[in-house]
Amino acid sequence: MEYVYAALLLHAAGKEINEENLKAVLEAAGITPDEARIKALVAALEGVNIDEVIEKAAMPVAAPVAVAAAPAEAPAETAQEEEEEEEEEEVSEEEALAGLGALFG
């Protein structure tokens, strides 16, 4: 997973995702890089639009259905309902990260 994080960090910084840069990020984090994994990740990301992948992963498919099913004027939410919604959002983020991990190895 740390290899995917390194690639996302490079992407967020506007740096090229290549073997040299990935190795530098991993070493800076105190991780001994595995050359084979780095090569595999760079090859897997070849031609991938990371912004598009992140956008798709962040947009749950069920969101439009949930919005359409919501009443026009909802009553004020209680603290418990707000906590439940936050928990649901956390699951969605975890699922998104799991999807990215599966995509990038």
Backbone as a ProteinNet text record, in pm:
[ID]
protein_1_A
[PRIMARY]
MEYVYAALLLHAAGKEINEENLKAVLEAAGITPDEARIKALVAALEGVNIDEVIEKAAMPVAAPVAVAAAPAEAPAETAQEEEEEEEEEEVSEEEALAGLGALFG
[TERTIARY]
82.5	0	87.5	203.4	290.7	338.8	345.6	387.2	279.1	154.5	42.6	38.7	60	61.8	173.8	289.1	401.6	364.3	299.5	257.6	155.4	60.6	-39.2	24.3	123.1	193.3	267.1	335.2	403.8	303.7	191.6	88.9	37.4	8.8	-42.9	58.7	186.8	292.3	323.8	260	284.1	414	466.2	591.9	561.5	656.7	642.1	651	562.5	565.2	655.4	779.8	876.1	951.5	1035.8	1105.6	1192.9	1264.2	1355	1279	1170.3	1093.1	1023.2	967.8	903.6	1005	1121.5	1226.4	1265.8	1278.5	1315.6	1209.7	1083	974.7	973.9	986.6	985.5	1104.4	1221.3	1339.3	1324.7	1265.5	1243.8	1149	1061	966.7	1025.8	1151.6	1216	1181.8	1137.3	1099.1	1205.5	1248.6	1343.9	1266.3	1293.5	1215.3	1245.3	1141.8	1152.6	1146.8	1258.8	1269.9	1161.8	1130.9	1030.3	892	857.9	727.5	719.3	830.4	833	812.7	884.1	870.5	728.8	671.6	535.6	434.9	452.7	360.6	372.9	494.3	514.8	452.6	470.9	412.5	259.5	204	58.9	-3.8	70.4	17.1	38.8	108.9	135.5	2.1	-22.3	-143.3	-267.9	-255.7	-371	-387.8	-509.5	-541.4	-579	-484.1	-503.9	-616.6	-626.8	-736.1	-871.8	-885.8	-1011	-1040.7	-939.8	-957	-999	-935.3	-970.2	-1112.7	-1150.4	-1286.4	-1390	-1363.8	-1457.6	-1464.3	-1351.7	-1349.1	-1418.9	-1415.1	-1476.2	-1626.5	-1678	-1820.3	-1890.4	-1952.4	-2022.4	-2139.4	-2162.4	-2268.7	-2405.9	-2424	-2554.6	-2590.5	-2498.6	-2525.2	-2643.2	-2652.8	-2768	-2901.2	-2903.8	-3026.6	-3065.7	-2969.3	-2997.7	-3050.6	-2997.4	-3044	-3185.5	-3213.1	-3346	-3450	-3411.3	-3506	-3530.8	-3447.2	-3461.5	-3582.5	-3656.9	-3771.7	-3724.3	-3813.2	-3778.6	-3735.2	-3805.9	-3769.2	-3753.5	-3629.4	-3602.3	-3608.7	-3659.3	-3659.6	-3516.1	-3498.6	-3364.8	-3308	-3181.3	-3116.8	-3071.3	-3078.7	-3028.9	-2879.8	-2815.2	-2671.1	-2641	-2729.7	-2706.9	-2713.6	-2807.5	-2817.5	-2694	-2642.5	-2521.6	-2402.6	-2393.1	-2284.3	-2294.6	-2416.7	-2435.8	-2393	-2425.7	-2385.2	-2233.3	-2168.5	-2022.7	-1961.2	-2020.4	-1971.4	-1987.5	-2100.4	-2122.8	-2020.6	-1988.8	-1888.7	-1752.6	-1718.5	-1590.6	-1582.2	-1688.9	-1689.5	-1667.3	-1730.5	-1714.4	-1569.3	-1505.6	-1365.7	-1277.9	-1305.8	-1227.4	-1245.6	-1368.7	-1393.9	-1321.1	-1317.9	-1247.8	-1098.6	-1041.3	-898.8	-871.4	-962.1	-944	-948	-1035.2	-1042.2	-915.3	-858.5	-732.5	-619.8	-619.4	-516.4	-523.5	-644.4	-661.6	-618.2	-642.1	-605.8	-455.7	-386.4	-243.5	-157.4	-216.2	-135.2	-109.2
-118.1	0	125.2	117.4	234.3	277.7	184.5	217.7	302	266.1	342.5	481.6	488	617.9	705.4	645.8	721.4	776.4	694.5	739.4	852.6	840.6	945.7	1074.1	1061.1	1177.6	1248.7	1172.7	1232	1300.9	1236	1294.3	1425.5	1425.7	1546.6	1659.8	1624.5	1726	1770.3	1707.3	1743.3	1688.3	1585.8	1523.7	1401.9	1367	1250.7	1123.3	1029.4	902.2	808.3	801	712.5	635.7	543.2	458	538.4	634	714.3	793.2	858.4	938.6	852.5	739.5	649	599.1	561.1	511.8	620	744.1	855	877.9	872.9	894.2	782.2	658.6	545.2	551	582.8	592.2	705.9	816.4	929.3	890.5	794.7	748	636.1	598.7	493.9	353.9	340	209.9	166.5	41.1	-13.3	-50.8	17.9	-6.6	-142.7	-202.3	-326.8	-288	-303.9	-260.8	-323.9	-450.9	-519.2	-456.8	-425.4	-364.4	-224.4	-151.9	-17.4	-24.9	-115	-130.6	-171.6	-263.2	-309	-194.6	-112.8	-1.4	102.1	136.1	233	181.3	52.4	-6.9	-6.7	-35.7	-40.2	98.9	202.4	338.6	403.1	334.7	386.7	413	537.2	573	587.4	576.5	588.7	735.1	786.2	921.8	913.3	944.3	928.2	1017.5	1138.5	1227.3	1164.6	1104	1039.2	920.1	841.9	725.3	769.4	874.2	924.1	977	1048.1	1102.6	990.8	887.4	775	701.8	687.2	617	697.7	829.1	914.8	930.7	896.5	911.9	776.6	751.7	625.2	615.5	498.1	476.2	500	470.5	481.6	625.6	718.8	856.5	919	909.1	970.4	910.2	782.1	716.8	770.1	786.2	835.9	978.9	1060.2	1198.2	1200.9	1117.8	1115.2	1065.4	976.8	920.1	1012.6	1112.3	1202.5	1292.6	1319.9	1410.5	1553	1634.6	1771.3	1852.7	1838.3	1909.1	1806.6	1781.5	1684.6	1754.8	1685.7	1746.2	1759.5	1841.9	1863.4	1730.5	1709.5	1584	1587.4	1471.7	1462.2	1432	1442.3	1415.7	1271.5	1179.9	1038.9	1018	1081.1	1067.7	1124.3	1234.5	1293	1199.5	1133.7	1038.7	921.2	872.9	761.2	800.2	922.4	968	977.6	1024.3	1031.4	892.7	794.6	657.1	604.3	635.4	591.8	654.2	782.5	849.3	784.8	746.5	681	549.4	474.1	348.4	374.6	476.8	509.3	545.1	620.8	655.9	531.7	443.5	320.2	234.2	226.5	149.2	209.6	341.4	408.8	377.4	382.3	351.4	205.1	117.1	-24	-43.6	29.3	21.2	70.8	178.9	229.3	130.1	69.5	-28.9	-148.3	-191.7	-304.3	-266.3	-142.5	-96.5	-87.7	-36.9	-12	-123.5	-228	-340.5	-327.5
0	0	0	64.1	70.7	-67.4	-161.1	-297.4	-366.4	-344.2	-400.6	-337.9	-206.5	-139.6	-195.3	-217.9	-273.5	-411.1	-492.9	-626.1	-615.5	-523.5	-505.7	-453.1	-366.8	-315.8	-429.2	-512.7	-627.4	-720.2	-743.9	-830.4	-772.4	-642.6	-577.2	-581.4	-580.2	-584.3	-726.7	-824.1	-963.4	-1018.7	-953	-997	-1083.7	-1168	-1253.3	-1168.1	-1197.1	-1126.4	-1206	-1161.9	-1226.2	-1117.4	-1159.4	-1064	-968.3	-1020.6	-938.1	-831.4	-871.9	-776.9	-672.5	-715	-618.9	-516.5	-564.4	-474.7	-374.2	-419.6	-330.6	-223.2	-260.6	-163.7	-60.6	-105.8	-14.1	81.7	30.2	115.7	216.6	173.8	265	378.7	350.9	452.5	537.9	509.3	587.7	542	418.2	363.3	264.5	276.3	180.5	54.9	-56.7	-178.8	-241.3	-296.2	-371.3	-518.9	-587.4	-727.6	-816	-793.2	-875.4	-856.6	-732.9	-706	-765.6	-758.6	-816.2	-967.1	-1032.4	-1178	-1215.5	-1137.2	-1165.3	-1150.9	-1048.9	-1027.2	-1138.4	-1174.9	-1282.4	-1411.6	-1439.2	-1560	-1552.5	-1434.6	-1418.5	-1433.9	-1397.8	-1405.8	-1541.8	-1628.2	-1762.6	-1833.8	-1869.6	-1943.3	-1857.9	-1725.3	-1636.6	-1596.7	-1609.1	-1565.3	-1417.1	-1331	-1187	-1135.9	-1186.3	-1142.8	-1171.9	-1287.5	-1325.7	-1234.8	-1203.9	-1116.8	-977.5	-925.8	-792.7	-792.3	-897	-905.6	-906.4	-985.5	-991	-858.4	-791.6	-663.3	-555	-564.8	-463.7	-483.3	-600	-628.6	-614.2	-499.8	-483.9	-582.5	-634	-732.1	-671.4	-545.6	-481.1	-445.4	-454.2	-413.2	-486.7	-620.1	-686.7	-642.2	-614.4	-569.6	-432.5	-344.2	-210.2	-215.4	-301.1	-314.7	-370.1	-468.6	-528.5	-430.3	-339.3	-243.8	-124.6	-105	9.1	-10	97.6	86.6	57.4	2.1	-36	85.1	196.5	318.5	429.3	468.2	574.5	709.6	811.5	945.5	996	1097.3	1154.1	1201.6	1170.4	1207.2	1352.2	1415.3	1551.4	1547.3	1660.1	1668.7	1629.1	1666.7	1633.2	1482.2	1414.6	1269.6	1202.1	1253.6	1197.1	1213.7	1330.1	1353.1	1256.9	1234.3	1142	1000.5	959.2	826.5	816.4	922.4	922	910.8	980.3	971.2	829.5	765.2	628.3	534.7	557.1	474.2	491.5	616.3	641.2	566.1	564.4	490.7	342.8	290.4	149.5	118.1	206.1	184.2	190.5	286.5	298.3	174.2	125.7	5	-114.4	-120.3	-229.5	-224.5	-106.2	-92.4	-125.3	-86.8	-120.2	-271.4	-336.8	-483.2	-547.8	-496	-550.4	-525.1	-407.3	-377	-470.6	-501.6	-593.3	-734.2	-771.2	-905.2	-922.2	-820.2	-832.4	-775.7	-724.1	-676.5	-534
[MASK]
+++++++++++++++++++++++++++++++++++++++++++++++++++++++++++++++++++++++++++++++++++++++++++++++++++++++++

